[in-house]
Short mmCIF file of C-alpha atoms in Angstrom, two decimals:
data_model
loop_
_atom_site.label_atom_id
_atom_site.label_comp_id
_atom_site.label_asym_id
_atom_site.label_seq_id
_atom_site.Cartn_x
_atom_site.Cartn_y
_atom_site.Cartn_z
CA MET A 302 -23.08 8.30 -18.86
CA ASP A 303 -21.30 7.95 -15.58
CA LEU A 304 -20.17 4.93 -14.08
CA SER A 305 -23.40 4.62 -11.76
CA GLY A 306 -25.49 4.50 -14.95
CA VAL A 307 -26.85 8.01 -14.46
CA PRO A 308 -26.88 10.14 -17.61
CA MET A 309 -24.67 13.42 -17.20
CA SER A 310 -23.91 16.04 -19.64
CA LYS A 311 -20.70 16.18 -21.60
CA ASP A 312 -19.03 18.94 -19.38
CA VAL A 313 -20.28 17.74 -15.84
CA ARG A 314 -19.54 14.22 -14.21
CA PRO A 315 -18.61 13.31 -10.70
CA SER A 316 -15.26 12.76 -9.73
CA LEU A 317 -14.34 9.11 -9.07
CA PHE A 318 -13.19 9.68 -5.47
CA GLU A 319 -13.60 12.72 -3.09
CA VAL A 320 -11.93 12.07 0.28
CA GLU A 321 -12.44 14.95 2.97
CA ALA A 322 -10.64 15.21 6.17
CA ALA A 323 -10.27 11.46 6.54
CA HIS A 324 -8.64 9.83 9.48
CA PHE A 325 -7.80 6.12 10.04
CA ARG A 326 -6.01 5.29 13.73
CA VAL A 327 -4.90 2.08 15.11
CA PRO A 328 -3.71 1.94 18.84
CA GLY A 329 -0.79 4.12 19.21
CA ARG A 330 -0.62 6.13 15.99
CA SER A 331 -2.64 7.48 12.94
CA ILE A 332 -2.04 5.82 9.69
CA ILE A 333 -4.54 8.38 7.64
CA GLU A 334 -4.37 11.85 8.90
CA ASN A 335 -6.77 14.66 7.82
CA LEU A 336 -6.37 13.49 4.27
CA ASN A 337 -8.10 15.39 1.39
CA LEU A 338 -7.86 14.01 -2.04
CA THR A 339 -9.85 13.97 -5.22
CA ILE A 340 -9.59 11.11 -7.91
CA GLU A 341 -10.80 11.64 -11.27
CA GLN A 342 -12.50 9.14 -13.49
CA GLY A 343 -10.89 7.72 -16.74
CA GLU A 344 -7.38 7.89 -15.31
CA VAL A 345 -4.79 5.41 -13.91
CA THR A 346 -3.75 6.84 -10.69
CA GLY A 347 -0.69 5.53 -8.72
CA LEU A 348 -0.48 5.66 -5.03
CA ILE A 349 3.41 5.98 -4.16
CA GLY A 350 5.33 6.61 -1.05
CA PRO A 351 7.42 4.94 1.41
CA ASN A 352 6.64 1.73 3.40
CA GLY A 353 4.15 2.97 6.25
CA SER A 354 2.95 5.85 4.47
CA GLY A 355 -0.82 4.76 4.40
CA LYS A 356 -1.12 3.65 0.70
CA SER A 357 -2.70 0.36 1.35
CA THR A 358 -4.75 1.72 4.10
CA LEU A 359 -6.21 4.31 1.67
CA ILE A 360 -6.90 1.86 -0.94
CA LYS A 361 -8.72 -0.39 1.32
CA MET A 362 -10.86 2.53 2.57
CA LEU A 363 -11.68 3.36 -0.99
CA ALA A 364 -12.66 -0.35 -1.60
CA ARG A 365 -14.94 -0.42 1.42
CA GLN A 366 -12.59 -2.90 3.12
CA GLN A 367 -12.10 -0.77 6.28
CA ALA A 368 -14.02 2.43 7.31
CA ALA A 369 -12.57 5.72 8.12
CA ASP A 370 -12.71 6.92 11.78
CA ARG A 371 -13.50 10.34 10.65
CA GLY A 372 -14.22 12.36 7.51
CA THR A 373 -16.05 11.85 4.35
CA ILE A 374 -15.22 9.54 1.20
CA ARG A 375 -17.75 10.03 -1.81
CA PHE A 376 -17.58 7.56 -4.77
CA LEU A 377 -19.08 8.90 -7.93
CA GLY A 378 -20.70 11.86 -5.94
CA GLN A 379 -22.28 9.57 -3.48
CA ASP A 380 -21.41 8.74 0.21
CA ILE A 381 -19.25 5.64 -0.11
CA GLY A 382 -21.48 3.49 2.28
CA VAL A 383 -24.85 4.31 0.33
CA ASP A 384 -24.65 1.36 -1.93
CA THR A 385 -25.50 -2.43 -0.79
CA ASP A 386 -22.41 -4.55 -1.34
CA ARG A 387 -23.76 -6.23 -4.45
CA THR A 388 -24.41 -2.78 -6.18
CA PHE A 389 -21.21 -1.63 -4.96
CA ALA A 390 -19.27 -4.49 -6.61
CA ARG A 391 -20.76 -3.92 -9.79
CA LYS A 392 -19.18 -0.57 -9.85
CA LEU A 393 -15.94 -1.46 -8.39
CA ALA A 394 -13.44 -4.01 -8.37
CA TYR A 395 -10.60 -4.79 -5.75
CA MET A 396 -7.30 -6.76 -5.85
CA PRO A 397 -5.95 -7.20 -2.18
CA GLN A 398 -2.35 -7.08 -1.48
CA PHE A 399 -2.30 -10.46 0.07
CA MET A 400 -4.46 -12.83 -1.88
CA PRO A 401 -6.65 -15.87 -0.43
CA THR A 402 -6.03 -19.52 -1.71
CA THR A 403 -8.51 -20.53 -4.35
CA ASP A 404 -9.55 -23.65 -2.69
CA GLY A 405 -8.80 -25.96 -5.83
CA MET A 406 -10.70 -23.96 -8.18
CA THR A 407 -9.62 -24.02 -11.91
CA VAL A 408 -8.88 -20.91 -13.51
CA GLU A 409 -12.33 -20.80 -15.60
CA GLU A 410 -14.07 -21.48 -12.36
CA PHE A 411 -12.17 -18.61 -10.31
CA VAL A 412 -12.50 -16.05 -13.20
CA ALA A 413 -16.38 -17.03 -13.21
CA LEU A 414 -16.53 -15.58 -9.38
CA GLY A 415 -16.45 -12.32 -11.04
CA ARG A 416 -19.93 -12.41 -12.16
CA PHE A 417 -21.35 -13.11 -8.69
CA PRO A 418 -22.37 -9.37 -8.29
CA TRP A 419 -24.62 -9.77 -11.48
CA HIS A 420 -26.49 -12.96 -10.82
CA GLY A 421 -26.31 -13.52 -6.94
CA THR A 422 -26.24 -16.87 -4.95
CA PHE A 423 -29.34 -18.40 -6.42
CA GLY A 424 -29.21 -16.57 -10.06
CA ARG A 425 -28.62 -18.44 -13.17
CA PHE A 426 -25.27 -18.20 -14.94
CA THR A 427 -26.31 -16.66 -18.43
CA ALA A 428 -24.87 -16.77 -21.78
CA THR A 429 -23.70 -12.94 -21.02
CA ASP A 430 -21.96 -14.11 -17.92
CA ALA A 431 -20.24 -16.88 -19.83
CA ARG A 432 -19.21 -14.19 -22.66
CA LYS A 433 -17.85 -12.05 -20.16
CA VAL A 434 -15.68 -14.58 -18.57
CA GLU A 435 -14.36 -15.78 -22.10
CA GLU A 436 -13.57 -12.15 -22.87
CA ALA A 437 -11.72 -11.66 -19.60
CA MET A 438 -9.55 -14.76 -20.04
CA ALA A 439 -8.76 -13.58 -23.64
CA GLN A 440 -7.79 -10.36 -22.89
CA THR A 441 -5.38 -11.24 -19.85
CA GLY A 442 -4.02 -14.42 -21.87
CA VAL A 443 -5.15 -17.10 -19.48
CA GLU A 444 -7.42 -19.24 -21.60
CA ALA A 445 -4.87 -21.67 -22.53
CA PHE A 446 -4.87 -22.77 -18.92
CA ARG A 447 -8.46 -22.51 -18.28
CA ASN A 448 -8.79 -26.14 -16.72
CA ARG A 449 -5.45 -25.85 -14.45
CA ILE A 450 -5.79 -25.33 -10.73
CA VAL A 451 -5.16 -21.69 -9.83
CA ASP A 452 -2.80 -22.47 -6.82
CA THR A 453 -0.49 -24.45 -9.19
CA LEU A 454 0.28 -21.73 -11.64
CA SER A 455 3.24 -19.45 -11.24
CA GLY A 456 3.16 -16.01 -9.57
CA GLY A 457 2.70 -14.34 -12.86
CA GLU A 458 0.02 -16.50 -14.11
CA ARG A 459 -2.08 -16.04 -10.85
CA GLN A 460 -1.96 -12.37 -11.16
CA ARG A 461 -3.28 -12.41 -14.51
CA VAL A 462 -6.23 -14.75 -13.52
CA TRP A 463 -7.01 -12.63 -10.65
CA LEU A 464 -7.03 -9.69 -12.97
CA ALA A 465 -9.25 -11.53 -15.28
CA MET A 466 -11.75 -12.14 -12.57
CA LEU A 467 -11.87 -8.41 -11.88
CA LEU A 468 -12.47 -7.66 -15.70
CA ALA A 469 -15.24 -10.57 -15.59
CA GLN A 470 -16.69 -8.46 -12.88
CA ASP A 471 -17.31 -5.79 -15.55
CA THR A 472 -16.90 -2.70 -13.30
CA LYS A 473 -15.43 0.50 -14.64
CA CYS A 474 -13.16 1.08 -11.54
CA LEU A 475 -10.23 -1.26 -10.40
CA LEU A 476 -8.39 -0.79 -7.34
CA LEU A 477 -5.17 -2.95 -7.24
CA ASP A 478 -2.96 -3.06 -3.79
CA GLU A 479 0.55 -3.78 -4.93
CA PRO A 480 -0.27 -6.23 -7.65
CA THR A 481 3.58 -6.88 -8.80
CA SER A 482 5.02 -7.32 -5.06
CA ALA A 483 5.64 -10.99 -5.27
CA LEU A 484 6.61 -10.86 -8.88
CA ASP A 485 10.30 -10.63 -10.59
CA ILE A 486 11.08 -7.85 -12.82
CA SER A 487 10.24 -9.27 -15.96
CA HIS A 488 6.60 -10.12 -14.52
CA GLN A 489 6.26 -6.74 -12.90
CA ALA A 490 6.74 -5.03 -16.34
CA GLU A 491 4.29 -7.55 -17.92
CA MET A 492 1.61 -7.23 -15.47
CA LEU A 493 1.78 -3.29 -15.36
CA GLU A 494 1.73 -3.15 -19.11
CA LEU A 495 -1.31 -5.26 -19.11
CA VAL A 496 -3.14 -3.18 -16.65
CA HIS A 497 -2.17 0.01 -18.65
CA ARG A 498 -3.25 -1.40 -22.00
CA LEU A 499 -6.60 -2.60 -20.36
CA ALA A 500 -7.45 0.73 -18.72
CA HIS A 501 -7.16 2.35 -21.98
CA GLU A 502 -8.95 -0.07 -24.12
CA ARG A 503 -11.77 -0.68 -21.82
CA ALA A 504 -11.81 2.89 -20.81
CA LEU A 505 -11.13 1.98 -16.79
CA SER A 506 -10.58 4.20 -13.84
CA VAL A 507 -7.53 2.49 -12.12
CA VAL A 508 -6.23 3.23 -8.76
CA ILE A 509 -3.02 1.32 -8.08
CA VAL A 510 -0.46 1.00 -5.15
CA LEU A 511 3.06 0.69 -6.32
CA HIS A 512 6.54 0.72 -4.84
CA ASP A 513 8.45 1.23 -8.05
CA ILE A 514 8.52 5.01 -8.73
CA ASN A 515 9.91 4.46 -12.19
CA MET A 516 7.20 1.77 -13.08
CA ALA A 517 4.80 4.03 -11.60
CA ALA A 518 5.71 6.97 -13.46
CA ARG A 519 5.75 4.80 -16.87
CA ILE A 520 2.23 3.46 -16.58
CA CYS A 521 0.13 6.11 -14.59
CA ASP A 522 -1.67 9.16 -15.89
CA ARG A 523 -1.11 10.89 -12.29
CA LEU A 524 0.60 9.89 -9.11
CA VAL A 525 -0.40 10.73 -5.66
CA ALA A 526 2.32 10.42 -3.12
CA LEU A 527 1.37 9.96 0.72
CA GLY A 528 3.72 10.37 3.75
CA HIS A 529 2.71 9.45 7.43
CA GLY A 530 -0.79 9.47 6.10
CA ARG A 531 -0.67 12.69 4.77
CA LEU A 532 -0.69 14.09 0.90
CA VAL A 533 2.94 15.04 0.11
CA ALA A 534 2.69 15.55 -3.63
CA ASP A 535 -0.09 15.01 -6.53
CA GLY A 536 0.33 15.54 -10.25
CA VAL A 537 1.36 13.96 -13.59
CA PRO A 538 4.54 11.94 -13.74
CA SER A 539 6.55 14.87 -15.13
CA GLU A 540 5.50 17.04 -12.22
CA ILE A 541 6.38 14.27 -9.66
CA MET A 542 9.60 13.10 -11.32
CA GLN A 543 11.60 15.98 -9.98
CA THR A 544 14.83 15.63 -7.75
CA GLU A 545 13.45 17.82 -5.04
CA VAL A 546 9.85 16.30 -5.11
CA LEU A 547 11.40 12.67 -4.88
CA GLU A 548 13.62 13.69 -1.81
CA ARG A 549 10.48 15.24 -0.13
CA ILE A 550 8.61 11.90 -0.79
CA TYR A 551 11.35 9.41 -0.03
CA GLY A 552 13.36 11.36 2.41
CA ILE A 553 16.88 10.40 0.49
CA SER A 554 18.51 12.38 -2.31
CA MET A 555 17.76 11.25 -5.70
CA GLY A 556 18.62 12.14 -9.14
CA ILE A 557 16.54 11.84 -12.65
CA PHE A 558 17.84 10.80 -16.06
CA THR A 559 16.17 10.70 -19.30
CA ASN A 560 15.37 7.14 -20.77
CA PRO A 561 17.06 7.28 -24.13
CA SER A 562 14.54 4.76 -25.41
CA ASN A 563 11.51 6.52 -24.71
CA GLY A 564 12.25 10.05 -23.29
CA THR A 565 10.46 9.29 -19.86
CA PRO A 566 12.23 10.36 -16.76
CA VAL A 567 14.04 7.79 -14.54
CA GLY A 568 14.85 8.37 -10.90
CA TYR A 569 17.70 6.60 -9.10
CA VAL A 570 19.25 6.99 -5.54
CA LEU A 571 22.49 9.30 -5.19
#
């Protein structure tokens, strides 16, 4: 069964996203230009590239936060605009780059917002809803401060609470826009390892915007590099972590060495 609940044969299922000839412009320049891209289900896909390359714009388009000016985007084989907002939110959860304040809510209250697509404004909060909230808090390690106000937590704790809310939404697809941008290196590693583990434990499809190429190569199954709104490189981390590919992506000379502890490639500026 695919993410939309439609039975599929073992060998045939729709791609997670299909982007065809997509454009997005702001006055004076194109941010996404004639982009063609396919993202498959069941993978952690990292969107990488320099500042201004179109990563956050693309993930907003995939999350239906902004529409393409031209072109087509399909989600699970259907035009991305077909579903109602509530139906779409049962299939896909989105963490924005800049998160709004949580208006004095406790951790448990905030995580419970993830169940809104399932019970609606006037629906009853069921035992299933409560179980999903408890599972999400346990899997992200935030149950110990369930009664604390979200805005009083540290940056790393708040990110885990947001992730818990997305997990409570009980979708099979997560879109994360720079979830580690405000965190120190320790909390960055902790957050990304958590995303990686949960993606595989819960069979999630994840699309994540990242600036740190080495972290991206460590946790992602596939890397998609953008430059000036166009596709620059696309492949598994071992294919992207090559000196000539990194130079093409970032426009600077870079070298590669092998991490002695796990054998993974590590990029550095020459």
